[in-house]
CSV table of C-alpha atoms in Angstrom, one decimal:
chain,number,residue,atom,x,y,z
Z,15,UNK,CA,4.4,14.3,53.9
Z,16,UNK,CA,2.5,11.3,52.5
Z,17,UNK,CA,-0.4,13.5,51.3
Z,18,UNK,CA,1.9,15.8,49.3
Z,19,UNK,CA,3.5,12.9,47.6
Z,20,UNK,CA,0.1,11.4,46.7
Z,21,UNK,CA,-0.9,14.7,45.1
Z,22,UNK,CA,2.2,14.7,43.0
Z,23,UNK,CA,1.7,11.2,41.9
Z,24,UNK,CA,-1.9,11.8,40.9
Z,25,UNK,CA,-1.1,14.9,38.9
Z,26,UNK,CA,1.6,13.0,36.9
Z,27,UNK,CA,-0.8,10.1,36.2
Z,28,UNK,CA,-3.9,11.9,35.1
Z,29,UNK,CA,-2.4,15.0,33.5
Z,30,UNK,CA,-3.9,17.4,36.2
Z,31,UNK,CA,-7.4,16.6,35.3
Z,32,UNK,CA,-8.7,15.0,38.5
Z,33,UNK,CA,-8.7,16.4,41.9
Z,34,UNK,CA,-9.8,13.3,43.7
Z,35,UNK,CA,-6.9,10.9,44.4
Z,36,UNK,CA,-7.1,7.2,43.5
Z,37,UNK,CA,-7.2,4.5,46.1
Z,38,UNK,CA,-4.0,2.6,46.5
Z,39,UNK,CA,-5.9,-0.7,46.8
Z,40,UNK,CA,-7.7,-0.3,43.4
Z,41,UNK,CA,-5.1,-0.4,40.7
Z,42,UNK,CA,-7.7,-1.0,38.0
Z,43,UNK,CA,-9.2,2.5,38.4
Z,44,UNK,CA,-8.3,4.8,35.5
Z,45,UNK,CA,-8.8,8.5,35.2
Z,46,UNK,CA,-11.4,9.9,32.7
Z,47,UNK,CA,-10.3,10.9,29.2
Z,48,UNK,CA,-6.9,9.1,29.5
Z,49,UNK,CA,-5.3,8.1,26.1
Z,50,UNK,CA,-5.0,4.3,25.8
Z,51,UNK,CA,-1.4,4.6,24.5
Z,52,UNK,CA,-0.2,5.9,27.9
Z,53,UNK,CA,0.9,3.4,30.6
Z,54,UNK,CA,-0.9,3.6,34.0
Z,55,UNK,CA,1.6,4.1,36.8
Z,56,UNK,CA,0.6,2.7,40.2
Z,57,UNK,CA,0.2,5.0,43.2
Z,58,UNK,CA,3.3,5.4,45.4
Z,59,UNK,CA,2.5,6.6,48.9
Z,60,UNK,CA,5.9,6.4,50.7
Z,61,UNK,CA,9.0,8.3,49.6
Z,62,UNK,CA,7.6,9.4,46.2
Z,63,UNK,CA,9.5,12.3,44.6
Z,64,UNK,CA,9.1,14.4,41.5
Z,65,UNK,CA,10.6,11.7,39.4
Z,66,UNK,CA,7.1,10.1,39.2
Z,67,UNK,CA,5.6,13.2,37.5
Z,68,UNK,CA,8.6,13.4,35.1
Z,69,UNK,CA,8.3,9.8,34.2
Z,70,UNK,CA,4.7,10.2,33.1
Z,71,UNK,CA,5.4,13.0,30.7
Z,72,UNK,CA,8.9,12.2,29.5
Z,73,UNK,CA,8.7,8.4,29.7
Z,74,UNK,CA,12.2,8.2,31.3
Z,75,UNK,CA,13.1,4.5,31.3
Z,76,UNK,CA,16.2,4.8,33.6
Z,77,UNK,CA,14.2,5.8,36.8
Z,78,UNK,CA,15.2,3.3,39.5
Z,79,UNK,CA,12.5,1.5,41.5
Z,80,UNK,CA,11.8,2.9,44.9
Z,81,UNK,CA,12.5,0.4,47.7
Z,82,UNK,CA,9.7,1.8,49.8
Z,83,UNK,CA,6.9,0.9,47.3
Z,84,UNK,CA,4.4,-1.7,48.7
Z,85,UNK,CA,4.9,-5.3,47.6
Z,86,UNK,CA,1.6,-5.7,45.8
Z,87,UNK,CA,2.3,-2.8,43.4
Z,88,UNK,CA,5.6,-3.7,41.7
Z,89,UNK,CA,3.9,-6.8,40.3
Z,90,UNK,CA,1.4,-4.5,38.5
Z,91,UNK,CA,3.8,-1.8,37.6
Z,92,UNK,CA,6.2,-3.9,35.6
Z,93,UNK,CA,3.9,-5.0,32.7
Z,94,UNK,CA,2.4,-1.5,32.4
Z,95,UNK,CA,5.8,0.2,32.1
Z,96,UNK,CA,6.8,-2.0,29.1
Z,97,UNK,CA,3.6,-1.0,27.2
Z,98,UNK,CA,5.1,2.0,25.4
Z,99,UNK,CA,7.6,-0.3,23.6
Z,100,UNK,CA,5.1,-3.1,22.8
Z,101,UNK,CA,1.8,-1.3,22.1
Z,102,UNK,CA,2.7,0.4,18.7
Z,103,UNK,CA,4.0,-2.8,17.1
Z,104,UNK,CA,0.7,-4.6,16.3
Z,105,UNK,CA,-0.5,-1.6,14.1
Z,106,UNK,CA,2.5,-1.2,11.8
Z,107,UNK,CA,6.2,-1.2,12.0
Z,108,UNK,CA,6.9,2.0,10.1
Z,109,UNK,CA,3.6,3.5,8.9
Z,110,UNK,CA,1.6,6.1,10.8
Z,111,UNK,CA,-2.2,5.9,10.9
Z,112,UNK,CA,-4.1,8.1,8.5
Z,113,UNK,CA,-7.1,10.0,9.8
Z,114,UNK,CA,-9.6,12.0,7.8
Z,115,UNK,CA,-10.1,14.5,10.6
Z,116,UNK,CA,-8.2,15.5,13.7
Z,117,UNK,CA,-9.3,15.3,17.3
Z,118,UNK,CA,-11.5,18.2,18.7
Z,119,UNK,CA,-9.8,20.9,20.6
Z,120,UNK,CA,-11.5,19.9,23.8
Z,121,UNK,CA,-9.6,16.6,23.9
Z,122,UNK,CA,-6.2,18.2,23.3
Z,123,UNK,CA,-4.9,17.6,26.8
Z,124,UNK,CA,-5.5,13.9,26.7
Z,125,UNK,CA,-4.0,13.5,23.2
Z,126,UNK,CA,-0.7,15.4,23.9
Z,127,UNK,CA,0.8,12.5,25.8
Z,128,UNK,CA,0.3,10.2,22.7
Z,129,UNK,CA,2.3,12.6,20.4
Z,130,UNK,CA,5.7,11.1,21.2
Z,131,UNK,CA,4.5,7.6,20.3
Z,132,UNK,CA,3.3,8.9,16.9
Z,133,UNK,CA,6.6,10.6,16.2
Z,134,UNK,CA,8.6,7.5,17.1
Z,135,UNK,CA,6.6,5.4,14.7
Z,136,UNK,CA,7.1,7.9,11.8
Z,137,UNK,CA,10.9,8.3,12.6
Z,138,UNK,CA,11.5,4.5,12.9
Z,139,UNK,CA,14.2,3.1,10.7
Z,140,UNK,CA,12.9,1.7,7.4
Z,141,UNK,CA,13.1,-1.9,6.5
Z,142,UNK,CA,16.2,-3.2,4.7
Z,143,UNK,CA,14.5,-3.7,1.4
Z,144,UNK,CA,13.1,-0.1,1.4
Z,145,UNK,CA,16.6,1.2,2.1
Z,146,UNK,CA,17.9,-0.9,-0.8
Z,147,UNK,CA,15.2,0.5,-3.0
Z,148,UNK,CA,16.0,4.1,-2.0
Z,149,UNK,CA,19.7,3.6,-2.8
Z,150,UNK,CA,19.1,2.0,-6.2
Z,151,UNK,CA,16.6,4.7,-7.1
Z,152,UNK,CA,19.1,7.4,-6.1
Z,153,UNK,CA,21.8,5.8,-8.2
Z,154,UNK,CA,19.5,5.7,-11.3
Z,155,UNK,CA,18.3,9.3,-10.9
Z,156,UNK,CA,21.8,10.6,-10.3
Z,157,UNK,CA,23.2,8.8,-13.3
Z,158,UNK,CA,20.5,10.2,-15.7
Z,159,UNK,CA,20.9,13.7,-14.1
Z,160,UNK,CA,24.3,13.8,-15.8
Z,161,UNK,CA,22.6,13.7,-19.1
Z,162,UNK,CA,19.7,16.1,-18.5
Z,163,UNK,CA,21.0,18.5,-15.9
Z,164,UNK,CA,18.8,20.3,-13.4
Z,165,UNK,CA,15.6,18.3,-14.2
Z,166,UNK,CA,15.3,15.9,-11.3
Z,167,UNK,CA,11.5,15.9,-11.3
Z,168,UNK,CA,10.9,14.5,-14.8
Z,169,UNK,CA,13.8,12.1,-14.3
Z,170,UNK,CA,12.2,10.7,-11.1
Z,171,UNK,CA,8.9,10.4,-13.0
Z,172,UNK,CA,10.5,8.4,-15.8
Z,173,UNK,CA,12.2,6.1,-13.3
Z,174,UNK,CA,8.9,5.6,-11.5
Z,175,UNK,CA,7.2,4.6,-14.7
Z,176,UNK,CA,9.9,2.1,-15.5
Z,177,UNK,CA,9.7,0.5,-12.0
Z,178,UNK,CA,5.9,0.3,-12.1
Z,179,UNK,CA,6.0,-1.1,-15.6
Z,180,UNK,CA,4.2,1.7,-17.4
Z,181,UNK,CA,5.0,4.1,-20.2
Z,182,UNK,CA,6.0,7.8,-20.5
Z,183,UNK,CA,4.8,10.5,-22.9
Z,184,UNK,CA,7.3,13.4,-23.1
Z,185,UNK,CA,5.6,16.5,-24.6
Z,186,UNK,CA,7.8,19.5,-25.0
Z,187,UNK,CA,9.3,22.0,-27.4
Z,188,UNK,CA,12.1,20.9,-29.7
Z,189,UNK,CA,15.6,21.0,-28.2
Z,190,UNK,CA,14.6,20.5,-24.5
Z,191,UNK,CA,16.3,17.1,-24.2
Z,192,UNK,CA,13.4,14.6,-24.7
Z,193,UNK,CA,15.5,12.2,-26.7
Z,194,UNK,CA,18.5,12.6,-24.5
Z,195,UNK,CA,16.5,11.8,-21.4
Z,196,UNK,CA,15.2,8.6,-23.0
Z,197,UNK,CA,18.6,7.5,-24.2
Z,198,UNK,CA,20.2,8.4,-20.9
Z,199,UNK,CA,17.6,6.3,-19.0
Z,200,UNK,CA,18.2,3.4,-21.4
Z,201,UNK,CA,22.0,3.6,-21.1
Z,202,UNK,CA,21.7,3.7,-17.3
Z,203,UNK,CA,20.1,0.2,-17.3
Z,204,UNK,CA,21.8,-2.9,-18.8
Z,205,UNK,CA,18.9,-3.8,-21.0
Z,206,UNK,CA,18.1,-3.8,-24.7
Z,207,UNK,CA,17.2,-0.5,-26.4
Z,208,UNK,CA,15.6,0.3,-29.7
Z,209,UNK,CA,14.5,3.6,-31.3
Z,210,UNK,CA,11.7,4.0,-33.8
Z,211,UNK,CA,11.4,7.3,-35.8
Z,212,UNK,CA,7.8,7.7,-36.5
Z,213,UNK,CA,7.0,9.2,-39.9
Z,214,UNK,CA,3.8,9.4,-42.0
Z,215,UNK,CA,4.9,6.4,-44.2
Z,216,UNK,CA,5.7,4.1,-41.3
Z,217,UNK,CA,3.7,0.8,-41.4
Z,218,UNK,CA,2.6,-1.3,-38.5
Z,219,UNK,CA,4.8,-4.2,-39.7
Z,220,UNK,CA,7.8,-1.8,-39.3
Z,221,UNK,CA,7.0,-1.6,-35.6
Z,222,UNK,CA,5.8,-5.1,-34.5
Z,223,UNK,CA,7.5,-7.2,-37.1
Z,224,UNK,CA,6.4,-9.3,-40.1
Z,225,UNK,CA,6.0,-12.9,-41.1
Z,226,UNK,CA,7.9,-13.8,-44.3
Z,227,UNK,CA,8.4,-17.0,-46.3
Z,228,UNK,CA,11.9,-18.4,-46.1
Z,229,UNK,CA,12.6,-20.1,-49.4
Z,230,UNK,CA,15.7,-21.8,-48.1
Z,231,UNK,CA,13.8,-23.7,-45.3
Z,232,UNK,CA,10.5,-23.7,-47.1
Z,233,UNK,CA,8.5,-22.4,-44.2
Z,234,UNK,CA,7.1,-19.1,-42.8
Z,235,UNK,CA,9.2,-17.4,-40.1
Z,236,UNK,CA,8.5,-14.4,-37.9
Z,237,UNK,CA,11.0,-11.6,-37.9
Z,238,UNK,CA,10.7,-9.4,-34.8
Z,239,UNK,CA,10.3,-5.7,-35.1
Z,240,UNK,CA,12.0,-3.0,-33.0
Z,241,UNK,CA,9.3,-3.1,-30.5
Z,242,UNK,CA,11.0,-6.2,-29.0
Z,243,UNK,CA,13.3,-4.4,-26.6
Z,244,UNK,CA,13.1,-3.5,-22.9
Z,245,UNK,CA,13.2,0.2,-23.6
Z,246,UNK,CA,11.6,1.5,-26.8
Z,247,UNK,CA,11.9,5.1,-27.9
Z,248,UNK,CA,9.0,6.2,-30.1
Z,249,UNK,CA,10.3,9.5,-31.3
Z,250,UNK,CA,7.7,12.0,-32.5
Z,251,UNK,CA,4.9,9.5,-32.2
Z,252,UNK,CA,2.3,11.9,-33.5
Z,253,UNK,CA,4.0,11.9,-36.9
Z,254,UNK,CA,2.7,8.5,-37.8
Z,255,UNK,CA,-0.7,7.6,-39.1
Z,256,UNK,CA,-3.4,6.3,-36.7
Z,257,UNK,CA,-3.0,2.9,-38.3
Z,258,UNK,CA,0.6,2.7,-37.2
Z,259,UNK,CA,-0.1,4.2,-33.8
Z,260,UNK,CA,-2.7,1.5,-33.1
Z,261,UNK,CA,0.1,-1.1,-33.5
Z,262,UNK,CA,1.3,0.0,-30.0
Z,263,UNK,CA,-2.1,-0.4,-28.3
Z,264,UNK,CA,-1.8,-4.1,-27.6
Z,265,UNK,CA,1.9,-4.1,-26.6
Z,266,UNK,CA,1.5,-1.1,-24.3
Z,267,UNK,CA,-1.3,-2.7,-22.4
Z,268,UNK,CA,-0.8,-6.5,-22.5
Z,269,UNK,CA,3.0,-6.6,-23.0
Z,270,UNK,CA,2.7,-8.9,-26.0
Z,271,UNK,CA,2.3,-8.7,-29.8
Z,272,UNK,CA,-0.1,-10.6,-32.0
Z,273,UNK,CA,1.0,-11.1,-35.7
Z,274,UNK,CA,-0.8,-13.5,-38.1
Z,275,UNK,CA,-2.7,-15.1,-35.2
Z,276,UNK,CA,0.5,-15.9,-33.1
Z,277,UNK,CA,1.2,-14.1,-29.9
Z,278,UNK,CA,4.8,-13.1,-29.0
Z,279,UNK,CA,5.8,-11.7,-25.6
Z,280,UNK,CA,8.1,-8.8,-25.3
Z,281,UNK,CA,11.1,-8.9,-22.9
Z,282,UNK,CA,10.7,-7.8,-19.3
Z,283,UNK,CA,10.9,-5.2,-18.0
Z,284,UNK,CA,9.3,-3.3,-20.9
Z,285,UNK,CA,8.8,0.4,-21.3
Z,286,UNK,CA,7.8,2.7,-24.2
Z,287,UNK,CA,9.0,6.3,-24.1
Z,288,UNK,CA,7.2,8.4,-26.6
Z,289,UNK,CA,7.9,12.0,-27.5
Z,290,UNK,CA,5.9,14.6,-29.3
Z,291,UNK,CA,6.0,18.4,-29.9
Z,292,UNK,CA,3.1,20.6,-28.9
Z,293,UNK,CA,4.0,22.9,-31.9
Z,294,UNK,CA,4.3,22.2,-35.6
Z,295,UNK,CA,1.0,20.4,-35.8
Z,296,UNK,CA,0.9,20.5,-39.6
Z,297,UNK,CA,1.1,16.9,-40.9
Z,298,UNK,CA,0.7,15.3,-37.5
Z,299,UNK,CA,-1.9,13.0,-36.1
Z,300,UNK,CA,-3.3,13.6,-32.6
Z,301,UNK,CA,-3.1,10.6,-30.4
Z,302,UNK,CA,-6.5,9.1,-29.6
Z,303,UNK,CA,-7.9,9.0,-26.1
Z,304,UNK,CA,-7.5,5.3,-25.9
Z,305,UNK,CA,-3.8,5.5,-26.5
Z,306,UNK,CA,-3.4,8.5,-24.3
Z,307,UNK,CA,-4.9,6.5,-21.4
Z,308,UNK,CA,-2.3,3.8,-21.9
Z,309,UNK,CA,0.5,6.1,-20.9
Z,310,UNK,CA,1.2,5.9,-17.2
Z,311,UNK,CA,2.7,9.4,-17.0
Z,312,UNK,CA,2.7,12.4,-19.3
Z,313,UNK,CA,5.3,15.1,-18.3
Z,314,UNK,CA,7.4,17.9,-19.7
Z,315,UNK,CA,11.0,18.8,-19.3
Z,316,UNK,CA,11.1,22.5,-19.8
Z,317,UNK,CA,14.0,24.8,-20.4
Z,318,UNK,CA,17.0,24.8,-18.1
Z,319,UNK,CA,17.7,27.5,-15.6
Z,320,UNK,CA,20.2,30.3,-16.2
Z,321,UNK,CA,23.0,28.7,-14.1
Z,322,UNK,CA,22.4,25.3,-15.7
Z,323,UNK,CA,22.5,26.8,-19.2
Z,324,UNK,CA,25.9,28.5,-18.4
Z,325,UNK,CA,27.3,25.2,-17.2
Z,326,UNK,CA,26.1,23.4,-20.3
Z,327,UNK,CA,27.7,25.9,-22.5
Z,328,UNK,CA,31.0,25.5,-20.6
Z,329,UNK,CA,30.9,21.8,-21.8
Z,330,UNK,CA,30.1,22.7,-25.4
Z,331,UNK,CA,32.5,20.0,-26.7
Z,332,UNK,CA,30.3,17.3,-25.3
Z,333,UNK,CA,28.0,16.6,-28.3
Z,334,UNK,CA,26.2,13.5,-27.1
Z,335,UNK,CA,25.7,13.5,-23.3
Z,336,UNK,CA,23.7,10.3,-23.3
Z,337,UNK,CA,26.8,8.3,-24.5
Z,338,UNK,CA,28.9,9.5,-21.5
Z,339,UNK,CA,26.9,7.5,-18.9
Z,340,UNK,CA,27.1,3.8,-18.2
Z,341,UNK,CA,24.7,1.3,-16.8
Z,342,UNK,CA,24.3,1.3,-13.0
Z,343,UNK,CA,21.4,-1.1,-12.8
Z,344,UNK,CA,20.3,-4.4,-14.5
Z,345,UNK,CA,17.0,-5.6,-15.6
Z,346,UNK,CA,16.8,-7.9,-12.5
Z,347,UNK,CA,17.4,-4.9,-10.3
Z,348,UNK,CA,14.4,-3.2,-11.8
Z,349,UNK,CA,12.2,-6.2,-11.3
Z,350,UNK,CA,13.4,-6.5,-7.7
Z,351,UNK,CA,12.6,-2.9,-7.1
Z,352,UNK,CA,9.1,-3.5,-8.6
Z,353,UNK,CA,8.6,-6.3,-6.1
Z,354,UNK,CA,9.8,-4.2,-3.2
Z,355,UNK,CA,7.4,-1.4,-4.2
Z,356,UNK,CA,4.5,-3.8,-4.0
Z,357,UNK,CA,5.1,-4.2,-0.3
Z,358,UNK,CA,4.7,-0.5,0.5
Z,359,UNK,CA,1.8,0.0,2.9
Z,360,UNK,CA,-1.3,1.8,1.6
Z,361,UNK,CA,-3.7,3.0,4.3
Z,362,UNK,CA,-7.4,2.9,3.7
Z,363,UNK,CA,-7.6,6.7,4.0
Z,364,UNK,CA,-5.1,7.0,1.2
Z,365,UNK,CA,-7.1,4.7,-1.0
Z,366,UNK,CA,-10.2,6.6,-0.2
Z,367,UNK,CA,-8.4,9.9,-1.1
Z,368,UNK,CA,-7.3,8.5,-4.5
Z,369,UNK,CA,-10.8,7.4,-5.3
Z,370,UNK,CA,-12.3,10.8,-4.4
Z,371,UNK,CA,-9.8,12.5,-6.7
Z,372,UNK,CA,-10.7,10.3,-9.6
Z,373,UNK,CA,-14.4,10.7,-8.9
Z,374,UNK,CA,-14.0,14.5,-8.8
Z,375,UNK,CA,-12.8,14.4,-12.4
Z,376,UNK,CA,-16.0,12.7,-13.4
Z,377,UNK,CA,-18.4,15.1,-11.7
Z,378,UNK,CA,-16.8,18.4,-12.6
Z,379,UNK,CA,-18.9,20.5,-14.9
Z,380,UNK,CA,-15.9,21.7,-16.8
Z,381,UNK,CA,-14.6,18.2,-17.5
Z,382,UNK,CA,-16.4,16.3,-20.3
Z,383,UNK,CA,-14.7,12.9,-19.8
Z,384,UNK,CA,-13.1,12.1,-16.4
Z,385,UNK,CA,-10.4,9.7,-15.5
Z,386,UNK,CA,-10.8,6.0,-15.9
Z,387,UNK,CA,-10.2,3.3,-13.4
Z,388,UNK,CA,-6.8,2.7,-15.1
Z,389,UNK,CA,-5.9,6.2,-13.9
Z,390,UNK,CA,-6.7,5.4,-10.3
Z,391,UNK,CA,-4.6,2.2,-10.4
Z,392,UNK,CA,-1.8,4.1,-12.0
Z,393,UNK,CA,-1.8,6.8,-9.3
Z,394,UNK,CA,-1.8,4.1,-6.6
Z,395,UNK,CA,1.1,2.2,-8.0
Z,396,UNK,CA,3.1,5.3,-8.7
Z,397,UNK,CA,2.5,6.6,-5.2
Z,398,UNK,CA,4.0,3.4,-3.7
Z,399,UNK,CA,7.1,3.7,-5.8
Z,400,UNK,CA,7.4,7.4,-4.9
Z,401,UNK,CA,7.1,6.6,-1.2
Z,402,UNK,CA,9.8,3.9,-1.4
Z,403,UNK,CA,12.1,6.3,-3.3
Z,404,UNK,CA,11.8,8.7,-0.3
Z,405,UNK,CA,13.0,5.9,2.0
Z,406,UNK,CA,9.5,5.3,3.4
Z,407,UNK,CA,7.6,2.0,3.7
Z,408,UNK,CA,4.2,3.7,3.6
Z,409,UNK,CA,2.4,6.2,1.4
Z,410,UNK,CA,1.5,9.7,2.6
Z,411,UNK,CA,-0.9,12.2,1.0
Z,412,UNK,CA,2.0,14.3,-0.4
Z,413,UNK,CA,3.0,11.3,-2.6
Z,414,UNK,CA,-0.4,11.4,-4.2
Z,415,UNK,CA,-0.4,15.1,-4.7
Z,416,UNK,CA,3.0,15.2,-6.3
Z,417,UNK,CA,2.0,12.7,-8.9
Z,418,UNK,CA,-1.7,13.5,-9.5
Z,419,UNK,CA,-1.1,16.0,-12.3
Z,420,UNK,CA,1.4,13.9,-14.2
Z,421,UNK,CA,-0.8,10.8,-13.9
Z,422,UNK,CA,-4.4,12.2,-14.3
Z,423,UNK,CA,-4.1,15.3,-16.5
Z,424,UNK,CA,-3.8,13.5,-19.8
Z,425,UNK,CA,-6.7,11.2,-19.0
Z,426,UNK,CA,-9.4,13.9,-18.9
Z,427,UNK,CA,-11.1,15.8,-21.6
Z,428,UNK,CA,-12.3,19.4,-21.0
Z,429,UNK,CA,-15.6,20.8,-22.3
Z,430,UNK,CA,-15.5,23.2,-25.2
Z,431,UNK,CA,-16.4,26.1,-22.9
Z,432,UNK,CA,-13.5,25.3,-20.5
Z,433,UNK,CA,-11.1,25.0,-23.4
Z,434,UNK,CA,-12.3,28.3,-25.0
Z,435,UNK,CA,-11.9,30.0,-21.6
Z,436,UNK,CA,-8.2,29.0,-21.6
Z,437,UNK,CA,-8.3,26.2,-19.0
Z,438,UNK,CA,-5.9,23.3,-19.2
Z,439,UNK,CA,-6.2,19.8,-17.9
Z,440,UNK,CA,-3.3,20.4,-15.6
Z,441,UNK,CA,-5.0,23.4,-14.1
Z,442,UNK,CA,-8.2,21.4,-13.5
Z,443,UNK,CA,-6.3,18.7,-11.6
Z,444,UNK,CA,-4.6,21.3,-9.5
Z,445,UNK,CA,-8.1,22.8,-8.7
Z,446,UNK,CA,-9.4,19.4,-7.8
Z,447,UNK,CA,-6.4,18.8,-5.4
Z,448,UNK,CA,-7.3,22.0,-3.7
Z,449,UNK,CA,-11.0,21.1,-3.4
Z,450,UNK,CA,-10.8,17.5,-2.2
Z,451,UNK,CA,-9.7,17.3,1.4
Z,452,UNK,CA,-6.7,15.1,2.0
Z,453,UNK,CA,-6.3,12.8,5.0
Z,454,UNK,CA,-4.1,13.8,7.9
Z,455,UNK,CA,-1.3,11.8,9.5
Z,456,UNK,CA,-1.8,11.2,13.2
Z,457,UNK,CA,-2.0,8.6,15.9
Z,458,UNK,CA,-5.2,7.0,17.0
Z,459,UNK,CA,-6.2,7.0,20.7
């Protein structure tokens, strides 16, 4: 009877890999190829039942202690049985470990017992601040979705850019809701909003402001331009001359304006939403590469689906949908969400993956100018916000993949041969995503 129980205990402890039983007097002996995350159960020689085998595989915490176990073994069994609840804590409270490659197939039997620990770390409850971020982000996206119906992806991208502190370039055909999206986002946040209609005769002083002489006070005073607002809509930005477009370069990068040698800071948070049409290029000025690189995200809205179009026509009496929504967040809420996003965990494998994506744009024979380091920083910051909006305190490779096209496509320049062949920057980024291997999510042994 004692030999049969010993065999059952050994099979449960070593995963049916060793045929030689362990000595009861040697508790330090461990079987070969055993995963470090599994606790080592002591040998029970008297009165052992099948519960020992089940406790090894299923980690049943409610198994009572057998009264027939020798006195020297319970002192060693107690600290080892509490290891499953203490061992994952030093690594991370909510983030799994990223690995660039998985374990070989030959070690699969020893890795299987560690899978429940990996699943428990990924399914653990997020922190309170991440949950708060997720709720505020959902309120903002849901409020703007009442203005631009059925376009959750571009709305989430615009909200991400605002929280990061970047700028959005909306490029789409006329009548797709670019201006409505910008106004709906501005009305959803209790902050100042200004709109600038870019035309060929617009001057830089009409954007940043001008210094004038006040005859009543007998001194020069500075009059702020419409750029001094938390959300600025630059409508049809490619209609203005390059001289006027360059007036936005400093404020979009450094969050300040210099006029007549004096520097003036813009209010925080600050965001520029620019729109332009890909058609009707007569009388327009193409944005230079330096200004394109200052936009955090470039995205399109696209036409609505059939069902959404029918619902919009049923509400034909609503002429201005942006005026129907009210503010659900404040400027302080946006700044707090920005601070929360900075605490989202970034694994080294994720950072390595982002760098490889950016470097792939610089060594592609069909790309003349690759992405700058500003593009890598933008992708990293957006990925953290995207992860927090999904109620996660850590970044996964899918967060990077969903944002790579919107963040990197407008930062590259294709060769003349690739452009003549009909390739687009978005297609090249998609190709790079397929070629560069992404890290896998898993638990380390």
